[in-house]
mmCIF file of C-alpha atoms in Angstrom:
data_model
loop_
_atom_site.group_PDB
_atom_site.id
_atom_site.type_symbol
_atom_site.label_atom_id
_atom_site.label_comp_id
_atom_site.label_asym_id
_atom_site.label_seq_id
_atom_site.Cartn_x
_atom_site.Cartn_y
_atom_site.Cartn_z
ATOM 1 C CA MET H 1078 133.594 138.176 84.710
ATOM 2 C CA LEU H 1079 130.502 138.105 86.870
ATOM 3 C CA GLU H 1080 132.322 139.881 89.733
ATOM 4 C CA HIS H 1081 133.162 142.884 87.532
ATOM 5 C CA MET H 1082 129.593 143.028 86.231
ATOM 6 C CA GLU H 1083 128.181 142.958 89.772
ATOM 7 C CA THR H 1084 130.515 145.743 90.905
ATOM 8 C CA ARG H 1085 129.527 147.804 87.860
ATOM 9 C CA LEU H 1086 125.828 147.196 88.548
ATOM 10 C CA ALA H 1087 126.298 148.184 92.205
ATOM 11 C CA LYS H 1088 128.016 151.435 91.156
ATOM 12 C CA LEU H 1089 125.212 152.245 88.694
ATOM 13 C CA ALA H 1090 122.497 151.376 91.234
ATOM 14 C CA ARG H 1091 124.251 153.572 93.790
ATOM 15 C CA LYS H 1092 123.858 156.469 91.341
ATOM 16 C CA GLY H 1093 120.118 155.770 91.104
ATOM 17 C CA ASP H 1094 119.984 153.490 88.053
ATOM 18 C CA GLN H 1095 116.820 151.441 88.661
ATOM 19 C CA ARG H 1096 117.552 148.984 85.836
ATOM 20 C CA ALA H 1097 120.954 148.165 87.356
ATOM 21 C CA PHE H 1098 119.297 147.454 90.713
ATOM 22 C CA ALA H 1099 116.657 145.321 88.961
ATOM 23 C CA GLU H 1100 119.497 143.284 87.399
ATOM 24 C CA ILE H 1101 121.047 142.760 90.832
ATOM 25 C CA VAL H 1102 117.671 141.520 92.110
ATOM 26 C CA GLU H 1103 117.343 139.200 89.113
ATOM 27 C CA LEU H 1104 120.851 137.770 89.687
ATOM 28 C CA TYR H 1105 120.334 137.069 93.389
ATOM 29 C CA LYS H 1106 116.644 136.636 94.221
ATOM 30 C CA ASP H 1107 116.643 132.854 93.715
ATOM 31 C CA LYS H 1108 119.990 132.329 95.471
ATOM 32 C CA ILE H 1109 118.851 134.319 98.517
ATOM 33 C CA TYR H 1110 115.477 132.527 98.502
ATOM 34 C CA TYR H 1111 117.126 129.079 98.530
ATOM 35 C CA LEU H 1112 119.547 130.142 101.247
ATOM 36 C CA ALA H 1113 116.667 131.454 103.378
ATOM 37 C CA TYR H 1114 114.406 128.484 102.649
ATOM 38 C CA ARG H 1115 117.106 126.046 103.651
ATOM 39 C CA MET H 1116 117.873 127.925 106.849
ATOM 40 C CA LEU H 1117 114.273 128.603 107.875
ATOM 41 C CA ASN H 1118 112.415 125.724 106.173
ATOM 42 C CA ASN H 1119 109.446 127.989 105.556
ATOM 43 C CA ARG H 1120 108.434 129.392 102.181
ATOM 44 C CA HIS H 1121 106.749 132.553 103.511
ATOM 45 C CA GLU H 1122 109.630 133.432 105.819
ATOM 46 C CA ALA H 1123 112.092 132.837 102.966
ATOM 47 C CA GLU H 1124 110.110 135.236 100.759
ATOM 48 C CA ASP H 1125 110.186 137.821 103.574
ATOM 49 C CA ILE H 1126 113.961 137.406 103.898
ATOM 50 C CA VAL H 1127 114.421 137.976 100.140
ATOM 51 C CA GLN H 1128 112.441 141.230 100.319
ATOM 52 C CA GLU H 1129 114.228 142.376 103.470
ATOM 53 C CA THR H 1130 117.630 141.519 101.965
ATOM 54 C CA PHE H 1131 117.032 143.629 98.862
ATOM 55 C CA LEU H 1132 115.577 146.456 100.944
ATOM 56 C CA ARG H 1133 118.784 146.476 103.014
ATOM 57 C CA VAL H 1134 120.970 146.219 99.914
ATOM 58 C CA TYR H 1135 119.145 149.204 98.388
ATOM 59 C CA LYS H 1136 119.375 151.286 101.561
ATOM 60 C CA ASN H 1137 123.050 150.448 102.095
ATOM 61 C CA LEU H 1138 124.483 150.493 98.566
ATOM 62 C CA GLU H 1139 126.768 153.387 99.505
ATOM 63 C CA ARG H 1140 128.308 151.121 102.175
ATOM 64 C CA TYR H 1141 129.193 148.360 99.732
ATOM 65 C CA ASP H 1142 132.978 148.038 99.564
ATOM 66 C CA GLU H 1143 133.886 147.455 95.927
ATOM 67 C CA HIS H 1144 137.072 145.630 96.971
ATOM 68 C CA GLN H 1145 135.020 142.682 98.243
ATOM 69 C CA LYS H 1146 132.862 140.365 96.151
ATOM 70 C CA PHE H 1147 129.292 141.579 95.831
ATOM 71 C CA SER H 1148 128.053 138.007 96.386
ATOM 72 C CA THR H 1149 129.837 137.905 99.758
ATOM 73 C CA TRP H 1150 128.170 141.154 100.816
ATOM 74 C CA ILE H 1151 124.644 140.128 99.811
ATOM 75 C CA TYR H 1152 125.008 136.616 101.310
ATOM 76 C CA ARG H 1153 126.153 138.209 104.579
ATOM 77 C CA ILE H 1154 123.015 140.357 104.670
ATOM 78 C CA GLY H 1155 120.718 137.414 103.863
ATOM 79 C CA THR H 1156 122.436 135.027 106.286
ATOM 80 C CA ASN H 1157 122.345 137.540 109.140
ATOM 81 C CA LEU H 1158 118.635 138.154 108.572
ATOM 82 C CA CYS H 1159 118.016 134.380 108.694
ATOM 83 C CA ILE H 1160 120.050 133.988 111.877
ATOM 84 C CA ASP H 1161 118.095 136.857 113.470
ATOM 85 C CA ARG H 1162 114.824 135.183 112.460
ATOM 86 C CA LEU H 1163 115.964 131.847 113.961
ATOM 87 C CA ARG H 1164 116.952 133.568 117.214
ATOM 88 C CA LYS H 1165 113.550 135.225 117.439
ATOM 89 C CA ARG H 1166 111.805 131.917 116.842
ATOM 90 C CA LYS H 1167 113.512 130.061 119.650
ATOM 91 C CA ALA H 1168 116.869 130.021 121.362
ATOM 92 C CA VAL H 1169 117.055 126.306 120.671
ATOM 93 C CA TYR H 1170 115.586 125.011 117.442
ATOM 94 C CA SER H 1171 113.974 121.727 118.379
ATOM 95 C CA LEU H 1172 113.522 118.610 116.311
ATOM 96 C CA ASP H 1173 109.782 118.633 116.867
ATOM 97 C CA ALA H 1174 109.259 122.123 115.415
ATOM 98 C CA GLU H 1175 106.064 122.131 113.447
ATOM 99 C CA VAL H 1176 106.486 121.452 109.764
ATOM 100 C CA ASN H 1177 103.865 123.804 108.363
ATOM 101 C CA ASP H 1178 105.243 124.280 104.883
ATOM 102 C CA GLN H 1179 105.251 120.814 103.385
ATOM 103 C CA GLU H 1180 103.910 121.722 99.968
ATOM 104 C CA GLY H 1181 106.833 124.042 99.339
ATOM 105 C CA SER H 1182 109.532 121.623 100.435
ATOM 106 C CA ASP H 1183 112.073 120.608 97.857
ATOM 107 C CA GLY H 1184 113.861 118.112 100.097
ATOM 108 C CA TYR H 1185 117.050 120.169 99.608
ATOM 109 C CA ALA H 1186 117.805 118.539 96.290
ATOM 110 C CA MET H 1187 116.059 115.980 94.170
ATOM 111 C CA ILE H 1188 118.474 113.204 93.390
ATOM 112 C CA PRO H 1189 117.938 112.257 89.755
ATOM 113 C CA GLY H 1190 117.273 108.590 89.149
ATOM 114 C CA ASP H 1191 116.789 106.645 85.949
ATOM 115 C CA GLU H 1192 114.094 104.282 87.130
ATOM 116 C CA ARG H 1193 111.820 105.786 89.718
ATOM 117 C CA THR H 1194 109.237 103.604 91.368
ATOM 118 C CA PRO H 1195 106.687 104.583 94.004
ATOM 119 C CA GLU H 1196 108.848 102.713 96.540
ATOM 120 C CA SER H 1197 112.058 104.512 95.568
ATOM 121 C CA GLU H 1198 110.201 107.858 95.537
ATOM 122 C CA PHE H 1199 108.919 107.149 99.058
ATOM 123 C CA LEU H 1200 112.370 106.144 100.336
ATOM 124 C CA LEU H 1201 113.934 109.192 98.686
ATOM 125 C CA SER H 1202 111.441 111.584 100.260
ATOM 126 C CA GLU H 1203 111.831 109.827 103.633
ATOM 127 C CA THR H 1204 115.621 110.193 103.392
ATOM 128 C CA GLN H 1205 115.364 113.857 102.410
ATOM 129 C CA THR H 1206 112.947 114.542 105.254
ATOM 130 C CA THR H 1207 115.278 112.826 107.725
ATOM 131 C CA ILE H 1208 118.274 114.830 106.481
ATOM 132 C CA ARG H 1209 116.291 118.094 106.485
ATOM 133 C CA ASP H 1210 115.129 117.418 110.051
ATOM 134 C CA ALA H 1211 118.722 116.714 111.102
ATOM 135 C CA ILE H 1212 119.960 119.962 109.519
ATOM 136 C CA ASP H 1213 117.035 121.870 111.050
ATOM 137 C CA SER H 1214 117.986 120.546 114.471
ATOM 138 C CA LEU H 1215 121.499 121.991 114.246
ATOM 139 C CA PRO H 1216 122.238 124.974 116.487
ATOM 140 C CA ALA H 1217 122.106 128.180 114.387
ATOM 141 C CA LYS H 1218 125.885 128.707 114.457
ATOM 142 C CA TYR H 1219 126.451 125.322 112.796
ATOM 143 C CA LYS H 1220 123.332 125.406 110.634
ATOM 144 C CA SER H 1221 124.341 128.571 108.765
ATOM 145 C CA VAL H 1222 127.874 127.245 108.133
ATOM 146 C CA MET H 1223 126.644 123.826 106.944
ATOM 147 C CA ILE H 1224 124.056 125.350 104.600
ATOM 148 C CA LEU H 1225 126.540 127.816 103.117
ATOM 149 C CA ARG H 1226 129.148 125.044 102.701
ATOM 150 C CA TYR H 1227 127.146 122.097 101.432
ATOM 151 C CA LEU H 1228 123.946 123.541 100.007
ATOM 152 C CA GLN H 1229 125.185 126.888 98.666
ATOM 153 C CA ASP H 1230 128.585 125.364 97.807
ATOM 154 C CA LEU H 1231 130.668 128.266 99.154
ATOM 155 C CA SER H 1232 134.347 127.786 99.963
ATOM 156 C CA LEU H 1233 135.591 128.054 103.561
ATOM 157 C CA GLN H 1234 137.120 131.438 102.692
ATOM 158 C CA GLU H 1235 133.824 132.696 101.222
ATOM 159 C CA ILE H 1236 131.936 131.549 104.329
ATOM 160 C CA SER H 1237 134.557 133.288 106.452
ATOM 161 C CA ASP H 1238 133.904 136.496 104.488
ATOM 162 C CA VAL H 1239 130.110 136.139 104.639
ATOM 163 C CA LEU H 1240 129.995 135.472 108.384
ATOM 164 C CA ASP H 1241 132.937 137.752 109.172
ATOM 165 C CA MET H 1242 134.759 135.041 111.138
ATOM 166 C CA PRO H 1243 138.250 133.530 110.851
ATOM 167 C CA VAL H 1244 138.583 130.552 108.485
ATOM 168 C CA THR H 1245 139.782 128.444 111.450
ATOM 169 C CA THR H 1246 136.441 129.075 113.210
ATOM 170 C CA ILE H 1247 134.561 128.112 110.041
ATOM 171 C CA LYS H 1248 136.601 124.884 109.710
ATOM 172 C CA THR H 1249 135.814 124.012 113.336
ATOM 173 C CA ARG H 1250 132.104 124.685 112.855
ATOM 174 C CA VAL H 1251 131.958 122.612 109.657
ATOM 175 C CA HIS H 1252 133.720 119.752 111.470
ATOM 176 C CA ARG H 1253 131.432 119.982 114.518
ATOM 177 C CA GLY H 1254 128.360 120.396 112.322
ATOM 178 C CA ARG H 1255 129.276 117.225 110.433
ATOM 179 C CA ASP H 1256 129.815 115.349 113.726
ATOM 180 C CA PHE H 1257 126.463 116.603 114.996
ATOM 181 C CA LEU H 1258 124.724 115.437 111.793
ATOM 182 C CA ARG H 1259 126.537 112.099 111.827
ATOM 183 C CA LYS H 1260 125.343 111.401 115.388
ATOM 184 C CA LYS H 1261 121.780 112.450 114.522
ATOM 185 C CA LEU H 1262 121.692 110.291 111.400
ATOM 186 C CA GLU H 1263 123.565 107.204 112.695
ATOM 187 C CA ASN H 1264 120.490 105.596 114.179
ATOM 188 C CA LYS H 1265 118.248 106.637 111.262
ATOM 189 C CA PHE H 1266 119.971 104.709 108.471
#
């Protein structure tokens, strides 16, 4: 089981085993990067968040509670760092925020198609850009929940653990986030 392996690695890293910590980094660096990139929509900031997350994990290994999933703990650290970064940027994240990281954008997910044409590629990238802009325009409290739910594929309970909020609050935020996105996207498609 991955959970048991992670707990074992955390225990070893806590005792100073550098290889165990390197394995933890290897297991989570891409997941934390994608989480941060999707929340911040900026490659350089996402890379900073990955480094800061692992720095915090390393400094706080003795605080890790082995009764909770390691993934929940590390996602909480990464998500909180992203939320802090968004708050510092602006209290309200506006739709017309500059898009200065186009070459690194993955459009959230490339939808595989059998027969791609320049027209379908254009429409696909337009759709992805529209959806990304809509998600980026969400208030931070909904944005983090929607990204964890739909892009990181976490369960409501896992999101509740990551954000340290009741499941009922998470359900409400997912519902309101979906309504917010629906209203934003209604006139686009």
